[in-house]
C-alpha cells in the first residue's frame, strides 16, 4: 500500500500539515487551563531521596505488582461453567478481523484532551489524518496478527501515579494509570466497542460499570433509597487489593472462552497484552522497563469491560448462594443482594450465615483469578435492630455512615457536604494563587468549569443541607 511513498517524507508532511492548519479557535479553548491536581505529588513525597534510590524503589515495587503469581487452575472450568454463553449471532460479529470502519469510529471516540504515550503522538494528530491513519492501522493490525504481538513502541506504557489516601510514602496508596500510545488506544477502543454490544447479555443487573443503559447513579440512587433504619440487616462494602492489577491473564482468557467468545476475538486481546511493559514516571525520571505479566491495565479503554467479565463469575455465584440463605433486607428488592460498580462491591445481608458465604466465595474467586480482599479497608454498616447485636466479624464495623462509590450513606450524611465545601474552597484558593487579577469572565469560566462541577456527582443522588447551600453561595460571591 505504501510502496510508492517515502515513509519519512510522508510523516514529515503530516506533521507540518498538522502544525500549520491548527484551528485557531482550538488554541484559545479554555481546556488549555490544566485542571488543578492534588498538592500531593510523587516528587514532593519522594524528592528528598537520591534519584537512583527512587528509581530502584519504584522498580522493585511495580515489578512485584505486575509479576505473574501462580493461580490454582484446578476445577476452574467447573467454576466458570455457570456463565451465560454467547449465541451464534453474537459470535459472528466478534470473529471479524479489525476493519477500517470500526477503526475510524475508534479514532472519532479518542479524547482530544487525553495525554499521549511515550511516542508523543496525540489523538488530535490521528483525527487530523483519519483517512490515512485508518489505512496505516489496518495494515499494522494485519502485520501484528500474523506475527502474534504488537510493535515494541505499542507494547510500551508509561505509568503516571495518582495519590489516593492515607500515608503517601507507601506506594500501595497510589493508583497507577498507564498511558499508552494512541495507536494502542485505538485498537483497545475497538475491543471495547465490540464488547459493549454483548456485555448487557452477559452481566447481571447488579453490575453497572461500562454496561450500556446502566450507570453508577443506578447504584447510588438504589442505595440511597433503601439504606435506612427501617431495614434490619447489614451492608458489607468489600475493598479488593489492586483489583485490576491482580487479574491473572490465564484466568482472563479462560473466562472469555467460558462465555463462548470466539478464538479470533480472544487472540486480539492476547496480541494486545502479549509482552507488554511499562516505565514508571517518578517525577524526576523514569524507571527501567517493567514487564506487565498480569492484570488489566488501568487507563486502558478496554480494561473495565474485561474486568467486569472476569468479576462476573464471583458475583453470579455469590448472589445465588446469598439468596439460598435469605432474601434481601430491602423489602422492595427481595432478590437484590449485591450492588457493584467494577470492583466496588456492596453485599446486602440479612442473615448471619451469609457472612461466611461472602468470605468463601471471594476466597474461591481469588484462587482462580489472583484477586485478594483488603479486610482493613472493607467496612460493615449495621441497620435497624442489627445495631444492637454483637457481630463476630473480621471487618471494620462503622456506626453512623458508610462510604460507597464516593458517597456517604446512613444516619449521618453531613460529611458529604462538609468535605465538598472544603474541596471547593481549596480549588478556589488555588486559582486565586494562580491568577493575580483575573477578569470577571475568567472567574465565571473557572467556577463553571472546575468549581461547581465538583458538586454535581453528589447532588444527583442526595439533597444538600442548608449549611452547604449557604457555604457554596458565599464561596462563589467572595470569588466573584
Short mmCIF file of C-alpha atoms in Angstrom, two decimals:
data_model
loop_
_atom_site.label_atom_id
_atom_site.label_comp_id
_atom_site.label_asym_id
_atom_site.label_seq_id
_atom_site.Cartn_x
_atom_site.Cartn_y
_atom_site.Cartn_z
CA UNK A 1 0.00 0.00 0.00
CA UNK A 2 2.85 2.41 0.77
CA UNK A 3 5.40 1.10 -1.71
CA UNK A 4 5.45 4.29 -3.78
CA UNK A 5 5.97 6.73 -0.94
CA UNK A 6 8.82 7.52 1.40
CA UNK A 7 7.61 6.95 4.97
CA UNK A 8 9.79 9.66 6.49
CA UNK A 9 8.78 12.26 3.90
CA UNK A 10 5.11 11.35 4.31
CA UNK A 11 5.33 11.60 8.11
CA UNK A 12 7.13 14.98 7.99
CA UNK A 13 4.46 16.31 5.62
CA UNK A 14 1.73 15.15 8.00
CA UNK A 15 3.46 16.84 10.97
CA UNK A 16 3.88 20.09 9.04
CA UNK A 17 0.27 19.98 7.86
CA UNK A 18 -0.96 19.44 11.42
CA UNK A 19 1.10 22.37 12.72
CA UNK A 20 0.14 24.87 10.03
CA UNK A 21 -3.54 24.03 9.87
CA UNK A 22 -4.41 24.14 13.55
CA UNK A 23 -7.86 25.52 14.15
CA UNK A 24 -7.15 28.94 15.68
CA UNK A 25 -10.17 28.60 17.94
CA UNK A 26 -8.72 25.43 19.44
CA UNK A 27 -5.69 27.41 20.58
CA UNK A 28 -7.82 29.55 22.87
CA UNK A 29 -10.16 26.89 24.19
CA UNK A 30 -10.46 27.02 27.93
CA UNK A 31 -9.31 23.42 28.17
CA UNK A 32 -5.74 24.67 27.96
CA UNK A 33 -6.09 25.77 31.58
CA UNK A 34 -4.95 22.47 33.08
CA UNK A 35 -7.02 21.08 35.90
CA UNK A 36 -5.61 21.68 39.37
CA UNK A 37 -4.06 18.50 40.74
CA UNK A 38 -3.68 17.33 44.28
CA UNK A 39 -0.93 19.07 46.23
CA UNK A 40 0.45 15.59 46.97
CA UNK A 41 2.76 14.64 44.11
CA UNK A 42 5.33 11.88 43.68
CA UNK A 43 8.09 14.44 43.56
CA UNK A 44 7.05 16.22 46.79
CA UNK A 45 6.83 12.93 48.71
CA UNK A 46 9.95 11.16 47.42
CA UNK A 47 12.04 14.08 46.13
CA UNK A 48 14.35 14.09 49.17
CA UNK A 49 15.81 10.72 48.13
CA UNK A 50 18.60 10.27 45.55
CA UNK A 51 17.19 9.76 42.06
CA UNK A 52 18.84 6.34 41.75
CA UNK A 53 17.22 5.24 45.03
CA UNK A 54 13.76 6.43 43.94
CA UNK A 55 14.11 4.62 40.61
CA UNK A 56 15.20 1.44 42.36
CA UNK A 57 12.37 1.52 44.94
CA UNK A 58 9.72 2.14 42.29
CA UNK A 59 11.12 -0.54 40.00
CA UNK A 60 11.14 -3.17 42.77
CA UNK A 61 7.59 -2.33 43.92
CA UNK A 62 5.97 -2.34 40.48
CA UNK A 63 7.97 -5.33 39.24
CA UNK A 64 6.43 -7.26 42.12
CA UNK A 65 2.99 -5.75 41.45
CA UNK A 66 2.88 -6.81 37.79
CA UNK A 67 4.74 -10.08 38.25
CA UNK A 68 2.89 -13.29 37.45
CA UNK A 69 1.61 -15.13 40.52
CA UNK A 70 0.67 -18.76 40.06
CA UNK A 71 -3.07 -19.36 40.38
CA UNK A 72 -4.82 -22.64 41.10
CA UNK A 73 -6.44 -23.83 37.86
CA UNK A 74 -7.96 -26.98 39.31
CA UNK A 75 -11.78 -27.01 38.96
CA UNK A 76 -11.64 -23.59 37.26
CA UNK A 77 -13.64 -24.74 34.24
CA UNK A 78 -16.31 -26.14 36.53
CA UNK A 79 -16.40 -22.82 38.44
CA UNK A 80 -16.84 -20.90 35.16
CA UNK A 81 -19.49 -23.24 33.80
CA UNK A 82 -22.17 -21.11 35.48
CA UNK A 83 -21.57 -18.27 32.99
CA UNK A 84 -24.09 -17.47 30.21
CA UNK A 85 -22.98 -18.25 26.65
CA UNK A 86 -22.85 -16.06 23.55
CA UNK A 87 -25.09 -17.18 20.71
CA UNK A 88 -24.06 -17.67 17.08
CA UNK A 89 -25.19 -14.18 16.05
CA UNK A 90 -23.01 -12.54 18.70
CA UNK A 91 -20.09 -14.80 17.85
CA UNK A 92 -20.18 -13.95 14.14
CA UNK A 93 -19.97 -10.23 14.98
CA UNK A 94 -16.91 -10.80 17.16
CA UNK A 95 -14.98 -13.07 14.77
CA UNK A 96 -14.22 -10.50 12.07
CA UNK A 97 -10.76 -9.03 11.77
CA UNK A 98 -10.34 -5.35 12.62
CA UNK A 99 -11.63 -3.23 9.72
CA UNK A 100 -11.44 0.40 8.57
CA UNK A 101 -14.99 1.31 9.61
CA UNK A 102 -14.53 0.42 13.27
CA UNK A 103 -11.02 1.91 13.23
CA UNK A 104 -12.49 5.25 12.07
CA UNK A 105 -15.15 5.04 14.77
CA UNK A 106 -12.48 4.46 17.41
CA UNK A 107 -10.43 7.44 16.18
CA UNK A 108 -13.54 9.64 16.41
CA UNK A 109 -14.02 8.49 20.03
CA UNK A 110 -10.49 9.45 21.12
CA UNK A 111 -10.46 12.21 23.73
CA UNK A 112 -8.78 15.34 22.40
CA UNK A 113 -7.52 16.28 25.87
CA UNK A 114 -6.01 12.85 26.61
CA UNK A 115 -2.29 12.68 27.30
CA UNK A 116 -0.27 10.92 24.58
CA UNK A 117 2.02 7.98 25.27
CA UNK A 118 5.80 7.92 25.05
CA UNK A 119 5.79 8.50 21.28
CA UNK A 120 4.16 11.91 21.87
CA UNK A 121 1.64 11.50 19.01
CA UNK A 122 -1.65 12.98 20.16
CA UNK A 123 -5.18 11.89 19.41
CA UNK A 124 -5.73 15.17 17.55
CA UNK A 125 -3.00 14.12 15.10
CA UNK A 126 -4.85 10.88 14.38
CA UNK A 127 -8.12 12.77 13.98
CA UNK A 128 -6.50 15.28 11.61
CA UNK A 129 -5.23 12.47 9.35
CA UNK A 130 -8.01 9.99 10.00
CA UNK A 131 -8.33 8.57 6.47
CA UNK A 132 -4.64 7.88 6.06
CA UNK A 133 -4.13 6.69 9.64
CA UNK A 134 -7.03 4.25 9.25
CA UNK A 135 -5.27 2.62 6.30
CA UNK A 136 -1.97 2.51 8.18
CA UNK A 137 -3.60 0.98 11.28
CA UNK A 138 -5.41 -1.67 9.24
CA UNK A 139 -2.10 -2.65 7.64
CA UNK A 140 -0.38 -2.57 11.06
CA UNK A 141 -3.01 -4.83 12.63
CA UNK A 142 -2.71 -7.40 9.86
CA UNK A 143 1.05 -7.46 10.44
CA UNK A 144 0.61 -7.77 14.21
CA UNK A 145 -1.89 -10.60 13.82
CA UNK A 146 0.47 -12.59 11.63
CA UNK A 147 3.42 -12.06 14.00
CA UNK A 148 1.34 -12.51 17.17
CA UNK A 149 2.35 -9.34 19.00
CA UNK A 150 2.41 -5.56 18.71
CA UNK A 151 5.49 -3.45 17.83
CA UNK A 152 7.80 -2.55 20.69
CA UNK A 153 6.56 1.06 20.95
CA UNK A 154 2.91 -0.01 21.05
CA UNK A 155 3.56 -2.55 23.81
CA UNK A 156 5.19 0.11 26.00
CA UNK A 157 3.22 2.19 28.52
CA UNK A 158 4.11 4.97 30.92
CA UNK A 159 2.71 4.76 34.46
CA UNK A 160 1.52 8.01 35.97
CA UNK A 161 0.74 7.80 39.69
CA UNK A 162 -2.31 9.39 41.33
CA UNK A 163 -2.36 9.68 45.11
CA UNK A 164 -5.43 8.07 46.71
CA UNK A 165 -5.37 8.50 50.50
CA UNK A 166 -3.57 7.60 53.74
CA UNK A 167 0.23 7.54 54.01
CA UNK A 168 1.65 8.86 50.70
CA UNK A 169 5.07 7.36 51.42
CA UNK A 170 3.55 3.91 50.81
CA UNK A 171 3.41 3.17 47.09
CA UNK A 172 0.34 0.98 47.69
CA UNK A 173 -1.59 4.22 48.36
CA UNK A 174 -1.01 5.47 44.80
CA UNK A 175 -3.17 4.45 41.83
CA UNK A 176 -1.11 3.52 38.72
CA UNK A 177 -2.65 4.87 35.49
CA UNK A 178 -0.96 3.52 32.36
CA UNK A 179 -0.56 5.99 29.48
CA UNK A 180 -0.39 4.04 26.22
CA UNK A 181 0.46 5.28 22.76
CA UNK A 182 -2.54 6.42 20.75
CA UNK A 183 -2.32 3.58 18.21
CA UNK A 184 -2.72 1.08 21.07
CA UNK A 185 -5.69 3.06 22.46
CA UNK A 186 -7.41 2.83 19.07
CA UNK A 187 -7.10 -0.97 18.98
CA UNK A 188 -8.25 -1.17 22.62
CA UNK A 189 -11.27 1.04 21.81
CA UNK A 190 -12.21 -1.33 19.01
CA UNK A 191 -12.21 -4.22 21.51
CA UNK A 192 -14.24 -2.14 23.97
CA UNK A 193 -16.81 -1.28 21.28
CA UNK A 194 -17.22 -4.92 20.33
CA UNK A 195 -17.68 -5.87 23.97
CA UNK A 196 -20.22 -3.10 24.59
CA UNK A 197 -22.73 -4.87 22.35
CA UNK A 198 -22.63 -8.14 24.30
CA UNK A 199 -21.95 -7.09 27.91
CA UNK A 200 -25.66 -6.41 28.72
CA UNK A 201 -26.39 -10.01 27.69
CA UNK A 202 -23.69 -11.49 29.92
CA UNK A 203 -23.54 -9.34 33.06
CA UNK A 204 -26.13 -9.37 35.87
CA UNK A 205 -28.20 -6.32 36.77
CA UNK A 206 -26.17 -5.76 39.95
CA UNK A 207 -23.14 -4.61 37.86
CA UNK A 208 -23.33 -1.19 36.15
CA UNK A 209 -19.76 -0.35 35.07
CA UNK A 210 -19.37 0.02 31.30
CA UNK A 211 -22.75 -1.61 30.59
CA UNK A 212 -24.98 0.10 28.02
CA UNK A 213 -28.08 1.60 29.61
CA UNK A 214 -26.63 1.38 33.15
CA UNK A 215 -24.87 3.99 35.25
CA UNK A 216 -23.10 4.46 38.57
CA UNK A 217 -26.14 6.56 39.54
CA UNK A 218 -28.23 3.37 39.37
CA UNK A 219 -26.14 2.02 42.26
CA UNK A 220 -26.17 5.27 44.21
CA UNK A 221 -29.87 6.04 43.94
CA UNK A 222 -30.73 2.42 44.76
CA UNK A 223 -28.61 2.51 47.93
CA UNK A 224 -29.85 5.97 48.93
CA UNK A 225 -33.49 4.90 48.60
CA UNK A 226 -33.06 1.74 50.67
CA UNK A 227 -30.42 2.29 53.36
CA UNK A 228 -32.38 3.35 56.44
CA UNK A 229 -33.12 2.16 59.98
CA UNK A 230 -36.42 0.60 58.98
CA UNK A 231 -34.31 -2.14 57.40
CA UNK A 232 -32.90 -4.97 59.52
CA UNK A 233 -29.60 -6.21 58.17
CA UNK A 234 -26.16 -5.03 57.13
CA UNK A 235 -24.22 -3.54 54.23
CA UNK A 236 -20.76 -5.01 53.70
CA UNK A 237 -18.58 -2.87 51.44
CA UNK A 238 -15.76 -5.01 50.06
CA UNK A 239 -12.42 -3.47 49.11
CA UNK A 240 -10.06 -5.51 46.93
CA UNK A 241 -6.31 -5.07 46.78
CA UNK A 242 -5.38 -3.56 43.38
CA UNK A 243 -8.28 -5.42 41.78
CA UNK A 244 -7.47 -4.55 38.15
CA UNK A 245 -3.75 -5.29 38.57
CA UNK A 246 -4.19 -8.73 40.15
CA UNK A 247 -6.29 -10.43 37.48
CA UNK A 248 -4.37 -13.38 36.04
CA UNK A 249 -4.09 -13.36 32.23
CA UNK A 250 -4.63 -17.12 32.23
CA UNK A 251 -7.89 -16.60 34.14
CA UNK A 252 -8.92 -13.76 31.78
CA UNK A 253 -8.58 -15.92 28.68
CA UNK A 254 -10.36 -18.84 30.37
CA UNK A 255 -13.27 -16.55 31.26
CA UNK A 256 -13.59 -15.32 27.67
CA UNK A 257 -13.59 -18.93 26.48
CA UNK A 258 -16.25 -19.86 29.06
CA UNK A 259 -18.57 -17.12 27.75
CA UNK A 260 -18.08 -18.69 24.30
CA UNK A 261 -16.10 -15.80 22.84
CA UNK A 262 -14.59 -16.97 19.53
CA UNK A 263 -10.87 -17.73 19.30
CA UNK A 264 -10.44 -14.90 16.79
CA UNK A 265 -11.58 -12.32 19.36
CA UNK A 266 -9.59 -13.85 22.21
CA UNK A 267 -6.48 -13.71 20.01
CA UNK A 268 -6.98 -9.96 19.50
CA UNK A 269 -6.89 -9.46 23.27
CA UNK A 270 -3.87 -11.77 23.56
CA UNK A 271 -1.95 -9.82 20.91
CA UNK A 272 -2.70 -6.51 22.66
CA UNK A 273 -1.45 -7.85 26.01
CA UNK A 274 1.44 -10.01 24.86
CA UNK A 275 4.85 -8.93 26.23
CA UNK A 276 3.55 -5.56 27.47
CA UNK A 277 5.87 -3.49 29.62
CA UNK A 278 5.89 -0.13 31.36
CA UNK A 279 8.15 2.56 32.73
CA UNK A 280 7.08 4.40 35.90
CA UNK A 281 7.25 8.18 35.94
CA UNK A 282 8.54 9.11 39.41
CA UNK A 283 8.62 12.87 38.81
CA UNK A 284 12.37 13.16 38.27
CA UNK A 285 12.71 10.48 35.61
CA UNK A 286 11.55 7.03 34.50
CA UNK A 287 12.31 3.59 35.86
CA UNK A 288 13.81 0.87 33.72
CA UNK A 289 11.49 -1.43 31.81
CA UNK A 290 8.98 -3.44 33.89
CA UNK A 291 7.15 -6.39 32.28
CA UNK A 292 3.36 -6.49 32.78
CA UNK A 293 2.67 -10.19 33.24
CA UNK A 294 -0.77 -9.92 34.84
CA UNK A 295 -3.67 -7.53 35.33
CA UNK A 296 -5.89 -5.45 33.07
CA UNK A 297 -4.23 -2.07 32.65
CA UNK A 298 -5.97 0.89 34.35
CA UNK A 299 -6.24 3.69 31.82
CA UNK A 300 -6.66 1.16 29.01
CA UNK A 301 -10.00 1.73 27.19
CA UNK A 302 -10.90 -1.96 27.28
CA UNK A 303 -9.77 -2.59 30.89
CA UNK A 304 -13.12 -2.02 32.63
CA UNK A 305 -15.02 -4.18 30.16
CA UNK A 306 -12.57 -7.05 30.54
CA UNK A 307 -12.59 -6.67 34.32
CA UNK A 308 -16.39 -6.88 34.69
CA UNK A 309 -16.34 -10.06 32.58
CA UNK A 310 -13.70 -11.53 34.92
CA UNK A 311 -15.56 -10.40 38.05
CA UNK A 312 -18.97 -11.69 36.97
CA UNK A 313 -18.36 -15.36 37.91
CA UNK A 314 -17.86 -14.33 41.54
CA UNK A 315 -20.94 -12.08 41.58
CA UNK A 316 -23.07 -14.77 39.94
CA UNK A 317 -22.02 -17.44 42.46
CA UNK A 318 -22.29 -15.04 45.40
CA UNK A 319 -25.73 -13.67 44.52
CA UNK A 320 -27.14 -17.17 44.03
CA UNK A 321 -25.81 -18.51 47.34
CA UNK A 322 -26.85 -15.45 49.35
CA UNK A 323 -30.40 -15.82 48.01
CA UNK A 324 -30.44 -19.50 49.01
CA UNK A 325 -29.96 -18.47 52.65
CA UNK A 326 -32.23 -15.42 52.86
CA UNK A 327 -33.91 -12.74 50.80
CA UNK A 328 -32.54 -9.20 50.79
CA UNK A 329 -33.43 -6.93 53.73
CA UNK A 330 -34.62 -4.37 51.15
CA UNK A 331 -38.28 -5.41 51.01
CA UNK A 332 -38.91 -3.78 47.61
CA UNK A 333 -36.00 -5.74 46.09
CA UNK A 334 -36.02 -9.17 47.78
CA UNK A 335 -33.74 -10.77 45.15
CA UNK A 336 -31.17 -7.95 45.03
CA UNK A 337 -28.34 -8.68 47.41
CA UNK A 338 -25.44 -7.05 45.53
CA UNK A 339 -24.58 -3.63 44.12
CA UNK A 340 -21.37 -3.48 42.08
CA UNK A 341 -19.53 -0.89 40.03
CA UNK A 342 -16.42 -2.60 38.62
CA UNK A 343 -14.67 -3.99 41.72
CA UNK A 344 -16.53 -1.78 44.23
CA UNK A 345 -18.99 -4.24 45.75
CA UNK A 346 -21.69 -3.77 48.40
CA UNK A 347 -23.15 -7.00 49.79
CA UNK A 348 -26.66 -6.57 51.23
CA UNK A 349 -27.07 -9.09 54.05
CA UNK A 350 -30.00 -10.18 56.21
CA UNK A 351 -28.76 -13.40 57.88
CA UNK A 352 -25.72 -14.39 59.97
CA UNK A 353 -24.99 -17.39 57.76
CA UNK A 354 -24.37 -15.09 54.79
CA UNK A 355 -21.10 -13.73 56.26
CA UNK A 356 -19.08 -16.93 55.76
CA UNK A 357 -20.55 -17.28 52.27
CA UNK A 358 -19.08 -13.91 51.27
CA UNK A 359 -15.70 -14.92 52.67
CA UNK A 360 -15.75 -18.33 50.97
CA UNK A 361 -16.80 -17.05 47.56
CA UNK A 362 -14.16 -14.32 47.48
CA UNK A 363 -11.57 -16.89 48.55
CA UNK A 364 -12.54 -19.27 45.73
CA UNK A 365 -12.55 -16.41 43.23
CA UNK A 366 -9.10 -15.33 44.42
CA UNK A 367 -7.72 -18.84 43.99
CA UNK A 368 -8.65 -18.80 40.30
CA UNK A 369 -8.15 -15.12 39.45
CA UNK A 370 -5.44 -13.77 41.78
CA UNK A 371 -7.83 -11.32 43.49
CA UNK A 372 -7.49 -10.54 47.22
CA UNK A 373 -9.80 -8.86 49.75
CA UNK A 374 -8.34 -5.96 51.72
CA UNK A 375 -10.04 -6.60 55.07
CA UNK A 376 -8.54 -3.49 56.66
CA UNK A 377 -10.36 -1.25 54.16
CA UNK A 378 -13.60 -3.24 53.92
CA UNK A 379 -16.44 -1.94 56.12
CA UNK A 380 -19.64 -3.28 57.69
CA UNK A 381 -22.61 -0.98 58.37
CA UNK A 382 -25.44 -2.27 60.57
CA UNK A 383 -29.09 -1.34 60.01
CA UNK A 384 -32.25 -1.42 62.15
CA UNK A 385 -32.25 -3.92 65.03
CA UNK A 386 -28.83 -5.24 63.91
CA UNK A 387 -27.23 -2.15 65.51
CA UNK A 388 -27.83 -3.70 68.95
CA UNK A 389 -26.37 -7.08 68.02
CA UNK A 390 -22.83 -8.36 68.56
CA UNK A 391 -21.44 -9.35 65.17
CA UNK A 392 -18.45 -11.69 65.05
CA UNK A 393 -16.58 -10.34 62.02
CA UNK A 394 -13.11 -9.57 60.73
CA UNK A 395 -14.40 -6.44 59.02
CA UNK A 396 -14.38 -2.94 60.48
CA UNK A 397 -17.83 -2.00 61.82
CA UNK A 398 -18.81 1.62 61.12
CA UNK A 399 -21.60 3.16 63.16
CA UNK A 400 -23.10 6.33 61.64
CA UNK A 401 -22.26 6.16 57.94
CA UNK A 402 -20.65 4.07 55.24
CA UNK A 403 -18.86 5.39 52.18
CA UNK A 404 -19.74 3.64 48.91
CA UNK A 405 -18.62 4.90 45.50
CA UNK A 406 -17.54 8.22 46.99
CA UNK A 407 -20.83 8.97 48.77
CA UNK A 408 -21.64 8.64 52.48
CA UNK A 409 -24.89 6.80 53.27
CA UNK A 410 -26.53 6.17 56.63
CA UNK A 411 -27.62 8.09 59.69
CA UNK A 412 -25.10 10.91 59.24
CA UNK A 413 -24.56 12.14 55.68
CA UNK A 414 -23.44 15.69 56.52
CA UNK A 415 -19.82 14.74 55.89
CA UNK A 416 -20.67 14.64 52.17
CA UNK A 417 -21.27 18.38 52.26
CA UNK A 418 -18.51 19.48 54.62
CA UNK A 419 -15.91 17.57 52.55
CA UNK A 420 -17.32 19.07 49.36
CA UNK A 421 -17.25 22.60 50.79
CA UNK A 422 -13.62 22.12 51.83
CA UNK A 423 -12.67 20.76 48.41
CA UNK A 424 -14.34 23.67 46.59
CA UNK A 425 -12.67 26.17 48.91
CA UNK A 426 -9.22 24.65 48.27
CA UNK A 427 -9.76 24.74 44.49
CA UNK A 428 -10.81 28.39 44.59
CA UNK A 429 -7.75 29.29 46.67
CA UNK A 430 -5.52 27.50 44.17
CA UNK A 431 -6.91 29.62 41.36
CA UNK A 432 -6.60 32.78 43.43
CA UNK A 433 -2.91 31.99 43.88
CA UNK A 434 -2.50 31.22 40.19
CA UNK A 435 -4.08 34.39 38.76
CA UNK A 436 -3.20 37.78 40.27
CA UNK A 437 -6.04 39.77 38.70
CA UNK A 438 -8.41 37.55 36.70
CA UNK A 439 -11.21 39.11 34.68
CA UNK A 440 -14.86 38.57 35.58
CA UNK A 441 -15.24 36.32 32.51
CA UNK A 442 -12.28 34.17 33.56
CA UNK A 443 -13.68 33.86 37.10
CA UNK A 444 -17.01 32.71 35.70
CA UNK A 445 -15.27 30.16 33.49
CA UNK A 446 -13.24 28.85 36.41
CA UNK A 447 -16.38 28.45 38.51
CA UNK A 448 -18.36 26.75 35.73
CA UNK A 449 -15.52 24.50 34.59
CA UNK A 450 -13.67 23.50 37.76
CA UNK A 451 -15.51 24.51 40.93
CA UNK A 452 -19.25 23.92 40.58
CA UNK A 453 -18.92 20.55 38.77
CA UNK A 454 -17.33 19.16 41.94
CA UNK A 455 -20.81 19.15 43.48
CA UNK A 456 -22.75 17.61 40.60
CA UNK A 457 -21.94 13.97 41.42
CA UNK A 458 -23.43 14.07 44.91
CA UNK A 459 -26.25 16.47 44.01
CA UNK A 460 -27.56 13.87 41.55
CA UNK A 461 -28.01 11.49 44.48
CA UNK A 462 -28.57 13.48 47.70
CA UNK A 463 -30.39 16.62 48.78
CA UNK A 464 -27.87 19.16 50.13
CA UNK A 465 -28.22 20.52 53.64
CA UNK A 466 -28.78 24.24 54.28
CA UNK A 467 -25.23 24.73 55.53
CA UNK A 468 -23.76 23.58 52.22
CA UNK A 469 -26.03 25.86 50.18
CA UNK A 470 -25.03 28.86 52.29
CA UNK A 471 -21.34 27.98 52.15
CA UNK A 472 -21.47 27.42 48.40
CA UNK A 473 -23.14 30.79 47.81
CA UNK A 474 -20.57 32.54 49.97
CA UNK A 475 -17.62 30.91 48.19
CA UNK A 476 -18.99 31.94 44.81
CA UNK A 477 -19.81 35.52 45.79
CA UNK A 478 -16.46 36.04 47.51
CA UNK A 479 -14.58 34.70 44.48
CA UNK A 480 -16.54 36.84 42.00
#
